[in-house]
Amino acid sequence: MDIVVFGAGSLGSLVGGLCAREHRVTLVGRDPHVAAVRESGLAVEGTVEFTAHPDARTTVPDRADLALVTVKSFDTPEAGRTLADCKPSITCSLQNGLGNEDTLDTHLDPVLAGTCTYGARLLEPGRVACMGLGEVALGAPDGGHLAAAERAAAALRAAGIETSVTREMPERLWRKLAVNAGINPTTALAGVSNGVLADGPLYEIASEAARETARVAREQDVDLAEREAVAALDSVIAATADNTSSMAEDIQNGRRTEIDAINGAVVERAESSVPVNRTLAALVRAREHAG
Ligand code: KPL
């Protein structure tokens, strides 16, 4: 199968590298990373260790059977427009935040929603660390069955990636949103690793952000209990204790964050009051603007 991974950052490179053990993969990203991969291959280190040799470039190839989208949520409009040129038979978002599938759907069809629990870190151009084995869940963004999800899942499984197809993607996306709404802004603002949230005052803030997110999910007819959102938060904090969240890394490096698609998305959709998400979103935006 021809797979294009649009967004060769840490997660995209890891997933692309794993897929390249079985499929023809093109990683689309930025130099100097893609130049290093083209020249010497992609070294995957950590929980799994191998060198993969995907094609790597800054532009999309002519065609693709499957496109995996791993760019930051604010780059999704560009991903949709650019990927339309290679007419992928199936597109699947593996991104953080809400709304990515709708944005991709403007240009591509069918579009699947996906969640991925692999931990990844880009060490330097051409080298990515696998911080822990994970799994992928795929399905129709609005729930229900989509045959394309079975085909995409079969391709990922053939590459050794544990993948399930679910009819409950809305619940999964909101559960993941609750986790990100709790962990990402609190770790970014405090400048700490995920594990620091486990005890103390930051946990109260993170868990209240997750509870608010579950309440907003239910306002949108998505069945997510507050205790389920907090249980998901607890298990991700424990499983990623040593990791720096993507938002904390973005703030440390003076980059734009995904705040709009995470806490901003909760605030935007809320019918009730969500003071913790609103405050976290305002504080992270202020930090971004301060540079
Ligand atoms: O998805 C993540 C992120 O950092 O964006 C979590 C799950 C919080 C892991 O760090």
XYZ file of C-alpha atoms and ligand atoms in Angstrom:
301
model
C 0.000 0.000 0.000
C 1.190 3.589 -0.659
C 0.909 5.583 2.545
C 1.611 9.284 2.911
C 2.167 10.681 6.392
C 1.435 14.397 6.312
C 3.253 15.957 9.242
C 6.604 14.300 9.887
C 7.016 15.598 13.435
C 7.582 13.181 16.300
C 4.380 11.106 16.129
C 4.115 11.242 12.327
C 7.717 10.095 11.926
C 7.263 7.238 14.386
C 4.019 5.998 12.815
C 5.478 6.481 9.329
C 8.633 4.600 10.317
C 6.584 1.692 11.704
C 4.448 1.611 8.533
C 7.572 1.676 6.337
C 8.462 -1.810 7.618
C 5.560 -3.119 5.525
C 4.378 -0.416 3.081
C 5.738 2.202 0.674
C 5.676 5.298 2.866
C 6.266 8.955 2.094
C 6.895 11.245 5.062
C 5.943 14.828 4.260
C 7.536 17.347 6.582
C 10.135 20.039 6.891
C 13.871 20.231 6.369
C 16.304 19.491 7.925
C 14.397 16.411 9.213
C 13.136 15.147 5.855
C 16.540 15.784 4.219
C 18.214 13.690 6.955
C 15.693 10.853 6.499
C 16.196 10.921 2.723
C 19.940 10.745 3.138
C 20.411 8.218 5.966
C 16.979 6.779 6.764
C 14.884 7.249 9.890
C 16.432 5.846 13.075
C 13.760 4.732 15.545
C 15.116 4.327 19.079
C 13.712 3.430 22.479
C 10.979 0.859 23.031
C 11.485 -0.398 19.463
C 14.734 0.055 17.574
C 15.208 -0.099 13.819
C 16.106 2.058 10.861
C 13.420 2.617 8.247
C 13.860 4.014 4.766
C 10.664 5.840 3.839
C 10.677 8.422 1.078
C 10.852 11.821 2.758
C 10.034 15.157 1.163
C 8.508 18.580 1.668
C 5.775 18.099 -0.953
C 3.123 15.413 -1.399
C 3.610 12.527 -3.866
C 1.324 12.110 -6.910
C -0.925 9.526 -5.307
C -1.636 7.643 -2.093
C -3.888 4.824 -0.924
C -3.903 6.065 2.654
C -3.037 9.488 4.074
C -2.306 9.770 7.790
C -2.554 13.357 9.001
C -0.353 14.193 11.993
C 0.138 17.962 11.665
C -0.743 20.387 14.460
C -4.422 21.248 14.359
C -3.821 24.830 13.143
C -2.163 23.376 10.006
C -5.143 21.124 9.162
C -6.674 23.492 6.545
C -3.381 23.465 4.619
C -3.100 19.671 5.023
C -6.542 19.219 3.458
C -5.793 21.496 0.512
C -2.359 19.985 -0.147
C -3.389 16.345 0.254
C -6.201 16.847 -2.265
C -3.435 16.868 -4.931
C -2.545 13.227 -4.280
C -6.187 12.090 -4.009
C -5.758 9.570 -1.185
C -8.358 6.776 -1.245
C -8.682 7.130 2.545
C -7.566 9.933 4.883
C -7.246 9.486 8.616
C -6.558 12.186 11.199
C -4.362 11.142 14.138
C -4.278 14.650 15.581
C -4.986 16.388 18.864
C -8.090 18.490 19.286
C -11.583 18.700 17.852
C -12.724 19.651 14.377
C -9.832 18.287 12.292
C -11.971 15.764 10.398
C -14.533 18.392 9.374
C -11.743 20.596 8.067
C -10.167 17.731 6.073
C -13.574 16.676 4.787
C -13.850 19.923 2.797
C -11.212 18.546 0.403
C -10.992 14.777 1.002
C -13.337 11.788 1.152
C -13.635 9.568 3.121
C -12.058 11.017 6.255
C -11.613 8.862 9.348
C -11.002 9.959 12.911
C -8.245 8.244 14.827
C -6.538 8.284 18.184
C -3.004 7.072 18.772
C -1.425 6.425 22.158
C 2.181 5.911 21.038
C 4.609 8.261 22.776
C 7.178 9.826 20.455
C 9.896 12.445 20.619
C 11.987 13.857 17.795
C 15.577 13.666 19.052
C 17.264 15.379 16.119
C 16.816 15.389 12.337
C 16.501 11.755 11.216
C 16.111 10.319 14.761
C 12.871 9.677 16.614
C 12.395 8.060 20.039
C 9.546 5.658 20.702
C 8.672 6.429 24.323
C 6.241 3.546 24.682
C 4.197 1.191 22.548
C 0.638 2.300 21.993
C -2.364 1.543 19.908
C -4.486 3.180 17.276
C -8.284 3.314 17.199
C -10.044 4.371 14.013
C -13.588 4.980 12.934
C -16.093 7.282 11.347
C -15.845 10.758 12.943
C -19.588 10.815 13.698
C -19.682 7.224 14.942
C -21.133 4.234 13.180
C -19.531 2.017 10.583
C -17.277 2.990 7.702
C -15.765 0.193 5.579
C -12.719 2.398 4.922
C -11.828 2.116 8.618
C -11.430 -1.664 8.252
C -9.099 -1.208 5.258
C -6.965 1.412 7.015
C -6.820 -0.712 10.182
C -5.719 -3.791 8.209
C -2.845 -1.790 6.690
C -1.676 -0.557 10.113
C -1.972 -4.030 11.658
C 0.118 -5.482 8.807
C 2.842 -3.039 9.898
C 2.649 -4.337 13.485
C 0.630 -1.430 14.909
C -2.123 -2.637 17.237
C -5.238 -1.106 15.696
C -8.922 -1.387 16.490
C -11.950 -0.158 14.584
C -14.589 1.466 16.735
C -18.111 2.750 16.212
C -17.584 5.085 19.147
C -15.136 7.614 17.767
C -17.015 10.676 19.131
C -16.695 9.310 22.683
C -12.995 8.528 22.107
C -12.254 11.952 20.647
C -13.951 13.728 23.549
C -12.214 11.473 26.097
C -8.873 12.321 24.493
C -9.875 15.997 24.448
C -10.594 15.818 28.201
C -7.111 14.359 28.784
C -5.418 16.998 26.637
C -7.536 19.804 28.161
C -6.275 18.744 31.597
C -2.632 17.892 30.921
C -1.465 20.149 28.106
C -2.145 23.702 29.371
C -1.307 22.962 33.020
C 2.073 21.399 32.164
C 2.752 24.142 29.599
C 2.023 26.979 32.032
C 3.864 25.400 34.963
C 6.750 24.127 32.809
C 6.604 20.612 34.266
C 6.490 17.040 32.960
C 3.147 15.196 32.910
C 3.907 13.149 36.048
C 4.129 16.285 38.235
C 0.346 16.613 37.880
C -0.268 13.435 39.873
C -0.345 15.190 43.277
C -1.047 18.667 44.469
C -2.801 21.788 43.255
C -2.148 21.287 39.534
C -4.127 18.041 39.669
C -7.216 19.902 40.906
C -6.994 22.235 37.916
C -6.318 19.448 35.387
C -9.089 17.195 36.694
C -11.622 20.043 36.777
C -10.730 20.884 33.141
C -11.382 17.212 32.269
C -14.717 17.199 34.164
C -15.852 20.383 32.400
C -14.941 18.787 29.065
C -17.078 15.735 29.870
C -20.024 18.029 30.714
C -19.663 19.807 27.369
C -19.423 16.422 25.598
C -22.779 15.468 27.095
C -24.266 18.799 25.982
C -23.232 17.654 22.469
C -24.968 14.267 23.018
C -21.676 12.431 23.427
C -21.824 9.928 26.254
C -18.809 10.770 28.446
C -19.152 10.617 32.233
C -17.054 12.962 34.359
C -15.514 10.053 36.276
C -14.563 8.382 32.968
C -12.817 11.561 31.791
C -10.916 11.801 35.088
C -10.006 8.086 34.984
C -8.593 8.597 31.458
C -6.662 11.641 32.700
C -5.222 9.644 35.625
C -4.099 6.772 33.449
C -2.437 9.032 30.853
C -0.645 11.002 33.605
C 0.682 7.690 34.981
C 1.588 6.250 31.567
C 3.354 9.415 30.362
C 4.787 10.608 33.690
C 8.258 11.300 32.291
C 7.017 12.957 29.086
C 6.787 16.627 28.355
C 3.393 17.382 26.801
C 3.326 18.717 23.260
C 1.994 22.074 24.510
C 4.733 22.374 27.142
C 7.306 21.740 24.389
C 5.662 24.304 22.141
C 5.697 26.968 24.855
C 9.323 26.148 25.792
C 10.343 26.536 22.147
C 8.344 29.712 21.512
C 6.046 27.937 19.027
C 2.330 28.275 18.431
C 0.279 25.815 20.523
C -2.882 23.804 19.846
C -4.817 25.730 22.517
C -7.610 26.717 20.077
C -8.377 23.077 19.166
C -8.122 21.857 22.791
C -9.357 24.137 25.632
C -10.528 26.699 23.060
C -12.729 24.030 21.434
C -14.290 23.182 24.812
C -15.063 26.867 25.504
C -16.444 27.387 21.994
C -18.859 24.444 22.234
C -19.907 24.907 25.864
C -23.502 25.797 26.637
C -22.777 25.904 30.378
C -19.978 27.767 32.076
C -16.465 26.267 31.801
C -14.334 28.626 33.901
C -11.261 26.386 34.163
C -11.003 25.768 30.410
C -11.669 29.457 29.744
C -8.928 30.531 32.173
C -6.391 28.002 30.889
C -7.065 29.024 27.272
C -6.626 32.730 28.110
C -3.387 32.107 30.024
C -1.839 29.947 27.293
C -2.806 32.467 24.593
C -1.209 35.229 26.668
C 2.008 33.176 26.966
C 1.999 32.543 23.220
C 1.656 36.231 22.459
C 4.365 37.109 24.954
C 6.650 34.814 22.859
O -1.272 13.958 23.722
C -0.503 14.376 24.567
C 0.251 15.592 24.226
O 1.276 15.857 24.825
O -0.201 16.290 23.303
C -0.424 13.710 25.914
C -1.334 12.517 25.921
C -0.830 14.662 26.993
C 0.936 13.137 26.232
O 1.888 14.074 26.564
